[in-house]
Coordinates of C-alpha atoms in Angstrom, one line a residue:
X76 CA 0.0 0.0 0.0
X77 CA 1.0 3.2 -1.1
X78 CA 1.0 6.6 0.9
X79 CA 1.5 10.0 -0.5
X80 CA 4.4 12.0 0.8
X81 CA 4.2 14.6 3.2
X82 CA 4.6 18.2 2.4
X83 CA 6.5 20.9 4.1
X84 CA 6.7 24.8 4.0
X85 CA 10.1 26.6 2.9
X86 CA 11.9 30.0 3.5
X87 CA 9.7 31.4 1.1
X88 CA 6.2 30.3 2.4
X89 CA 5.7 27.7 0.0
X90 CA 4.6 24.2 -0.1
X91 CA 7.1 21.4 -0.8
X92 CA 6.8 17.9 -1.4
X93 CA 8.9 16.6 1.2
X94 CA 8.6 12.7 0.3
X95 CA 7.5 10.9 -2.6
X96 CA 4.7 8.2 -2.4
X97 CA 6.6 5.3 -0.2
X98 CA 5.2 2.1 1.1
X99 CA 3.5 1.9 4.8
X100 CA 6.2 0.3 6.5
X101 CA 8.5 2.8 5.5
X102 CA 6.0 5.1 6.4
X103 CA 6.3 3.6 10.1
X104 CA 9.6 3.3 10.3
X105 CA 10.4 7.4 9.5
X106 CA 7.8 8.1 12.4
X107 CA 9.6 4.9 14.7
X108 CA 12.9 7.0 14.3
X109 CA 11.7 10.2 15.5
X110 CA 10.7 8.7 18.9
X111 CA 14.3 8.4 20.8
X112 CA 12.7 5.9 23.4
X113 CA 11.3 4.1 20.3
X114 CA 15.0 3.8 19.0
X115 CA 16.4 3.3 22.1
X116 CA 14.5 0.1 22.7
X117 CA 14.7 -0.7 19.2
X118 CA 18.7 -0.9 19.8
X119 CA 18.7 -2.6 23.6
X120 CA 16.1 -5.9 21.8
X121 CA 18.7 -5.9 19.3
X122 CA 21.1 -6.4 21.6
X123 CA 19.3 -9.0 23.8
X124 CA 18.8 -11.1 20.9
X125 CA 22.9 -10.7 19.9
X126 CA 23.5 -11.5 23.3
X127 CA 21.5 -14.3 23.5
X128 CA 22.8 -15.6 20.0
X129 CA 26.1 -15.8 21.2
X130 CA 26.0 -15.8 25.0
X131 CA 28.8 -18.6 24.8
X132 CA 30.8 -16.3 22.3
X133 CA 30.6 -13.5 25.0
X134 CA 30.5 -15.8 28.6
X135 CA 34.7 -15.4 29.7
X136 CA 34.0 -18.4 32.0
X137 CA 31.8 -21.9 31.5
X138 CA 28.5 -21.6 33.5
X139 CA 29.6 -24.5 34.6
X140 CA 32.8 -24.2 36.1
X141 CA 32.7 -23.9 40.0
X142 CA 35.1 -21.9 42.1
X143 CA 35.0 -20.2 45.5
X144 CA 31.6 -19.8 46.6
X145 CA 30.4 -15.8 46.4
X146 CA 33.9 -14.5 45.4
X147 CA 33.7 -11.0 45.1
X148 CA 33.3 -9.1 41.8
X149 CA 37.1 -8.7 40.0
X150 CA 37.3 -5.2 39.0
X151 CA 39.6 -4.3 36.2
X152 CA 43.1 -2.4 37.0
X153 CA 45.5 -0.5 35.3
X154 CA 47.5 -0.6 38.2
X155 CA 50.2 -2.7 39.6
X156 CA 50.2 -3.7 43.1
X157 CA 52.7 -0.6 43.8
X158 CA 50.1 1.3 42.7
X159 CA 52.3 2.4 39.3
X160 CA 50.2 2.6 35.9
X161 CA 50.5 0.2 33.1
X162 CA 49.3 -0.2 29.8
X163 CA 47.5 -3.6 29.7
X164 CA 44.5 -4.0 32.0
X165 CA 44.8 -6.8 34.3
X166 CA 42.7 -8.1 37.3
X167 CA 43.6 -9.6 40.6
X168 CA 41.8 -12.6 41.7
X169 CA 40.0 -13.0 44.7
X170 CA 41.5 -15.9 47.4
X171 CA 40.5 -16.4 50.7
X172 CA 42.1 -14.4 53.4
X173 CA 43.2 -16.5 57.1
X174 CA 40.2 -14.0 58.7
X175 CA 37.1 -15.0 59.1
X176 CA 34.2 -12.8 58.6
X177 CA 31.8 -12.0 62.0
X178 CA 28.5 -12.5 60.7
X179 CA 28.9 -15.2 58.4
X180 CA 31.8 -17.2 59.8
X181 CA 33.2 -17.1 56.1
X182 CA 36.8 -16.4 55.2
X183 CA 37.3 -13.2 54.4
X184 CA 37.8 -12.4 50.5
X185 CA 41.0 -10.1 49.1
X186 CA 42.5 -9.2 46.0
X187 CA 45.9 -11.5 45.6
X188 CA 48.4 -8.9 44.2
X189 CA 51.5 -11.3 43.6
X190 CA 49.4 -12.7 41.0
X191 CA 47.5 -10.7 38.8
X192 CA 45.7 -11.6 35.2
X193 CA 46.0 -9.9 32.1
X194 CA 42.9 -9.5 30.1
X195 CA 42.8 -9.5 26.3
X196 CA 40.0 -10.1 23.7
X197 CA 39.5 -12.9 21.4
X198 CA 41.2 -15.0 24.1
X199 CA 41.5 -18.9 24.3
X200 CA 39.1 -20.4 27.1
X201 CA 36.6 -23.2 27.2
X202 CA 35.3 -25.3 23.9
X203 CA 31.8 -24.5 22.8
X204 CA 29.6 -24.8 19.8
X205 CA 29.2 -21.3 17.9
X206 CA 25.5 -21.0 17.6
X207 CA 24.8 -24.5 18.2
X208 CA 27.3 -25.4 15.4
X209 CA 30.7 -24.5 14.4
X210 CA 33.2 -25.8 17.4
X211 CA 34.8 -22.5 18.4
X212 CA 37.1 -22.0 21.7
X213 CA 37.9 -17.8 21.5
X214 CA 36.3 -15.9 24.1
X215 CA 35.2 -12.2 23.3
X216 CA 37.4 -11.1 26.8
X217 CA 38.4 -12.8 29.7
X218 CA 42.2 -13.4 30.9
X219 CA 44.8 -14.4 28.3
X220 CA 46.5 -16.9 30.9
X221 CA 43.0 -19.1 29.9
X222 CA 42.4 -19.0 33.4
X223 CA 38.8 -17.9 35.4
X224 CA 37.9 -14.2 35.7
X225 CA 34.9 -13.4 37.7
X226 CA 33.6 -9.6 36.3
X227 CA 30.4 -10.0 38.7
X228 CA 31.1 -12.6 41.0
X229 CA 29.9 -15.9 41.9
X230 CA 27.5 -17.7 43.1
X231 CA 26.8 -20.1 46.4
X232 CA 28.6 -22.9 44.3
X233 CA 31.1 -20.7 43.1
X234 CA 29.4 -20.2 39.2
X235 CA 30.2 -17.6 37.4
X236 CA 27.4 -14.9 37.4
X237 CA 28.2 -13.4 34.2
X238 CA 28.8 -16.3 32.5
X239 CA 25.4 -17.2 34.0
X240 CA 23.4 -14.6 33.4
X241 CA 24.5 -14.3 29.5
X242 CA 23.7 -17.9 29.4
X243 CA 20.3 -17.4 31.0
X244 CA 19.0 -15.2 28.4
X245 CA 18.6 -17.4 26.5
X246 CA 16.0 -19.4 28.0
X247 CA 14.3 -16.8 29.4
X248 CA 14.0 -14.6 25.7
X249 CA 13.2 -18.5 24.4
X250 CA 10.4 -18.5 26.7
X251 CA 8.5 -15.0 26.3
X252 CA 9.2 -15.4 22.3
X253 CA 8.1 -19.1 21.8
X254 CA 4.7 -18.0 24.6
X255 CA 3.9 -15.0 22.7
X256 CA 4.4 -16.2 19.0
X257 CA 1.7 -19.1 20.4
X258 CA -0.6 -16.7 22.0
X259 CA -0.6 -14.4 19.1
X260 CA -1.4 -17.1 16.7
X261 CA -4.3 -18.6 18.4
X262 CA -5.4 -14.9 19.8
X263 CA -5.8 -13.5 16.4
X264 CA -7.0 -16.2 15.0
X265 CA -10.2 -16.4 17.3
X266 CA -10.6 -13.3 17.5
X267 CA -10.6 -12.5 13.8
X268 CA -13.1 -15.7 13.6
X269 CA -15.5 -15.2 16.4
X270 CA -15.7 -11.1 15.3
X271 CA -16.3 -11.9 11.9
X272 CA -19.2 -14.6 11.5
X273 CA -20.4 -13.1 14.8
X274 CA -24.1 -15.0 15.7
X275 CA -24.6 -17.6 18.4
X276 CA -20.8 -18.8 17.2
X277 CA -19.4 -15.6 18.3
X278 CA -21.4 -15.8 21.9
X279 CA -20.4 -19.4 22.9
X280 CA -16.5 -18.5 22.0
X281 CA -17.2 -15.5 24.0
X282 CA -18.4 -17.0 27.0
X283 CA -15.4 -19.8 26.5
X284 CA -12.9 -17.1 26.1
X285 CA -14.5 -14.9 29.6
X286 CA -13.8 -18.7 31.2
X287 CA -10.4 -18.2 30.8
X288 CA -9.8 -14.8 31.9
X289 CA -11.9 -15.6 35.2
X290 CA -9.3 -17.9 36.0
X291 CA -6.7 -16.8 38.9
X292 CA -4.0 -17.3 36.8
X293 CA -1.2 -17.3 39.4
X294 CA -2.4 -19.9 41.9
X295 CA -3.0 -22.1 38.7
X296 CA 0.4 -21.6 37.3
X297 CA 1.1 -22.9 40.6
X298 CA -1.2 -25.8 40.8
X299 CA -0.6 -26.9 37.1
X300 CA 3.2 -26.8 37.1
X301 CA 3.4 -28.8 40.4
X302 CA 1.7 -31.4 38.4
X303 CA 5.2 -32.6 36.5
X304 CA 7.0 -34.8 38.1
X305 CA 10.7 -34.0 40.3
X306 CA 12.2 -36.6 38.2
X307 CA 10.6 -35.8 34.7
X308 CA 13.1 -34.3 31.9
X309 CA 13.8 -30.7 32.0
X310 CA 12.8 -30.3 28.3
X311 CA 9.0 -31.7 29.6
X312 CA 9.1 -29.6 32.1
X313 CA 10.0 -26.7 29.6
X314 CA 7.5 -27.3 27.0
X315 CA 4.8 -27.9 29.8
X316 CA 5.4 -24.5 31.0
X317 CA 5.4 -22.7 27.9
X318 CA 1.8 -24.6 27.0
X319 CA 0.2 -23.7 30.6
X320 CA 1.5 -19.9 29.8
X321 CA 0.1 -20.1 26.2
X322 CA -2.8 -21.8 27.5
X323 CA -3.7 -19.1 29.8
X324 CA -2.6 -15.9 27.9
X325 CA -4.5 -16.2 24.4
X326 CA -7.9 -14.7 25.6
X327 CA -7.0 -11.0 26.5
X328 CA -5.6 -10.4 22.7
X329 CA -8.6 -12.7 20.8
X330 CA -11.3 -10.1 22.8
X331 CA -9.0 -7.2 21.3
X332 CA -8.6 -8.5 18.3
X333 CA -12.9 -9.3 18.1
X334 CA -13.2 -5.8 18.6
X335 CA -11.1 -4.6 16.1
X336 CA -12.9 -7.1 13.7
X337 CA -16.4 -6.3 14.8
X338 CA -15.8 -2.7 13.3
X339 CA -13.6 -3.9 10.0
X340 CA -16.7 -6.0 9.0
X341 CA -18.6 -3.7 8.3
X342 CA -16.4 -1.1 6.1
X343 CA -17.2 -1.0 2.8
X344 CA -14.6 -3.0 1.1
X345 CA -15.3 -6.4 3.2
X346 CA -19.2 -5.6 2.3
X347 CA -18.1 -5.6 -1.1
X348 CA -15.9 -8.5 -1.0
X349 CA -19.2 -10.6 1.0
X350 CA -21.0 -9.6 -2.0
X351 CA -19.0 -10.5 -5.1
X352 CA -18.8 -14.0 -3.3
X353 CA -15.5 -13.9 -1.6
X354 CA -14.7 -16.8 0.5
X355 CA -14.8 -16.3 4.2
X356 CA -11.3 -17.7 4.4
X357 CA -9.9 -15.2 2.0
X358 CA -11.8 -11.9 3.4
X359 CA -10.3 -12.6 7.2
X360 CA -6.7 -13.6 5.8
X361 CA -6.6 -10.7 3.3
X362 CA -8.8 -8.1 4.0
X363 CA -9.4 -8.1 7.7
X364 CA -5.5 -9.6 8.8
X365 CA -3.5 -7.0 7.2
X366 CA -5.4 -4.5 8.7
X367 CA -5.6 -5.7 12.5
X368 CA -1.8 -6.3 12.3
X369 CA -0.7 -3.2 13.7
X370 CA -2.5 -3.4 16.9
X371 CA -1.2 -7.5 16.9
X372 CA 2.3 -6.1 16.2
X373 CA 2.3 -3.6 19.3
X374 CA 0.7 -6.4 21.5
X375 CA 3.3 -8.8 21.2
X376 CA 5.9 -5.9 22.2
X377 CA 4.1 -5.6 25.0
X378 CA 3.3 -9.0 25.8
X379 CA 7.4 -10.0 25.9
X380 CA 8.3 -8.1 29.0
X381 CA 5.4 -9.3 30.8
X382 CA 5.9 -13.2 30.3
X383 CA 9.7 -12.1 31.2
X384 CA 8.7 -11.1 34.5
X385 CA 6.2 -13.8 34.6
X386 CA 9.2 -16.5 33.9
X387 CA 11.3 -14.5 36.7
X388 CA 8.7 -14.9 39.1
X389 CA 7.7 -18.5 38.6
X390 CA 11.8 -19.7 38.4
X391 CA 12.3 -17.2 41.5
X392 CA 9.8 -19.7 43.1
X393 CA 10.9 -22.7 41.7
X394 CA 8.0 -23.3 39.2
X395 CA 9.7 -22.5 35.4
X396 CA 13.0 -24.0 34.5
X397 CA 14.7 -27.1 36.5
X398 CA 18.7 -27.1 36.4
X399 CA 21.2 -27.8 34.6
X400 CA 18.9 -25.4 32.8
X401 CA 19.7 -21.5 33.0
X402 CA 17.7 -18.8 33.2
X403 CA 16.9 -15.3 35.2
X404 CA 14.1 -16.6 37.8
X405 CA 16.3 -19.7 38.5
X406 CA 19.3 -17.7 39.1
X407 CA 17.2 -15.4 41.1
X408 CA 16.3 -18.5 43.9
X409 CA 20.0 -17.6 45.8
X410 CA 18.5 -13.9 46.8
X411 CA 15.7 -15.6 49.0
X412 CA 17.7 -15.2 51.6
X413 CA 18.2 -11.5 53.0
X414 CA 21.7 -12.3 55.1
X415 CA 23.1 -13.6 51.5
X416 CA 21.8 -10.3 49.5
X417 CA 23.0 -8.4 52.0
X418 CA 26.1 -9.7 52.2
X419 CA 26.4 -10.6 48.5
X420 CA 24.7 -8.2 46.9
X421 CA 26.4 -9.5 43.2
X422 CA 23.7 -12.1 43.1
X423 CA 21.1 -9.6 42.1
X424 CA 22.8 -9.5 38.4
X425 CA 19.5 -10.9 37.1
X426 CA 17.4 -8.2 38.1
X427 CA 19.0 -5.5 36.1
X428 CA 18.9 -8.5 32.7
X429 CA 14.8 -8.2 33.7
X430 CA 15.0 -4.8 34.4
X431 CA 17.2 -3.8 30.9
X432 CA 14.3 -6.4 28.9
X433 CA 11.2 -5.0 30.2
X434 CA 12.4 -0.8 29.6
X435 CA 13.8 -2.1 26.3
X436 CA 10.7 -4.0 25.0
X437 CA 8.0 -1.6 26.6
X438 CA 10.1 1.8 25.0
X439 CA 10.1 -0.6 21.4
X440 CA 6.3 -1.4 22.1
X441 CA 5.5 2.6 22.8
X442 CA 7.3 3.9 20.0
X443 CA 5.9 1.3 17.5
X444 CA 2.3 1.9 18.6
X445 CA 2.9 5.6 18.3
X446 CA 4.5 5.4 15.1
X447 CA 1.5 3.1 13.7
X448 CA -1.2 5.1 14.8
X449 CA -0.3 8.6 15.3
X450 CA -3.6 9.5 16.3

């Protein structure tokens, strides 16, 4: 579809042309770039999704790999341990001191300056798969020695939380994308159906899909994922989450999308189509889809960040993702207690990984509805 250009006043008082005729998504994408939140967030999913690509490309230690338990962040120096400047950056890993802390009874952490690291890019470290399949060992930084560095810590088993959290976006960007490409599909779908041939059709799916919104969705997150077994398979345990999310989170886009049908039925051009003998299946798929897609298109921007907190919450409880699988909510189980958060306060990593996918989706969502329909 074609728009005509936009037109402008000069120095001189008079009218310009500004554009030519251009297509409506390049219609949407000059208004999506003069919202700076709109951009911003349109750069930070970017990201995510790079970062989750190649989160082992990126990790400087193996999620794996255990060390001292809640070793303190290793901050990067340019500083030898007399204090003179060098060149190359270096860090000084953390060992355990002979004093023992008062509270905890731990030994006390310190910076070992007779044997510092230097830090490089494209360094050797541990073997991986390149986006599941070119066998790579180069890390993007870490120490050139091969040996662990620890940017943000670890963990009560001595994990790296970097390494970690990098890792865990993928399962937790896997989750909100794979439940909200389900609930659009299904959502859209019934709602473009149920709007459009309307009737006694259109009142039973209605009372079907007001069912599922009466339900208290949290305590039956609860109840349905306590169902699967301890022992079961952490991929059943996976997909089953996923389906009780997808299960539950259709309804609120199929009544917004009836809506939207309810008034597109009745314009002019899908009266014409009904009359000239137009199949129902073509009419919904190519008369009434195209034109519900914007409001489907700023939906699912918005429906991300909320199954990304949803996912947070249920693995913070214990209720999403089983180990050796990674993700946010799981890593977020070790801040339970308030003695280790205060104490190690590194473990909160996650919550800024949330915190950076929620702004960045919502500010992508905003600018995209804004640039779709201005008014």
């Amino acid at each position: 579809m074609l728009v005509p250009g936009e037109t402008t006043l000069n120095g001189a008082g008079e009218i310009v042309e500004k554009h030519g005729s251009e297509s409506y998504i390049a219609l949407v994408w000059r208004r999506l770039k003069r919202s700076w939140t709109g951009m911003a967030g349109l750069v930070m999913v970017v990201l995510l999704i790079l970062v989750a690509l190649f989160a082992d490309f990126l990790s400087p230690v193996d999620p794996k790999f255990t060390d001292i338990a809640y070793s303190q962040p290793e901050t990067i120096s340019f500083t030898d341990k007399d204090g003179g400047w060098t060149l190359a950056p270096r860090v000084y890993p953390m060992v355990e001191g002979a004093e023992l802390d008062p509270i905890t009874y731990q030994p006390l952490m310190g910076p070992d300056y007779d044997n510092p690291r230097r830090l490089g890019l494209f360094v050797k470290g541990a073997p991986y798969r390149l986006l599941w399949l070119i066998p790579a060992e180069r890390h993007l930084f870490g120490a050139v020695d091969g040996k662990p560095v620890h940017f943000l810590g670890t963990d009560k088993f001595g994990r790296d939380v970097l390494s970690r959290a990098l890792y865990g976006s993928r399962i937790s960007l896997m989750i909100a994308l794979t439940v909200v490409s389900i609930v659009t599909v299904v959502g859209t779908t019934v709602g473009m159906v149920s709007g459009y041939f309307g009737g006694r059709f259109d009142v039973w799916m209605q009372r079907f899909v007001e069912l599922v919104l009466a339900f208290p969705q949290l305590p039956l997150y609860l109840a349905l994922t306590s169902l699967i077994p301890v022992t079961a398979a952490t991929s059943v345990f996976l997909a089953f989450v996923i389906f009780v999310m997808s299960a539950l989170g259709w309804a609120q886009l199929s009544r917004e999308v009836r809506g939207k049908t309810l008034a597109l039925a009745r314009i002019d051009y899908v009266r014409a189509a009904i009359a000239i003998g137009a199949r129902d299946r073509r009419i919904i798929f190519q008369h009434i889809f195209p034109n519900v897609m914007s409001h489907v298109i700023v939906a699912v921007t918005l429906a991300i960040p909320n199954v990304v907190l949803l996912e947070s919450f249920l693995g913070f409880l214990g209720f999403a993702v089983k180990p050796p699988l990674i993700s946010w909510g799981l890593m977020l189980q070790d801040t339970s207690n308030y003695s280790a958060i205060g104490s190690y306060p590194w473990i909160l990593t996650p919550v800024a990984f949330v915190f950076v996918t929620v702004f960045a989706f919502n500010a992508l969502g905003d600018g995209l509805r804004d640039a779709i329909d201005p008014y």
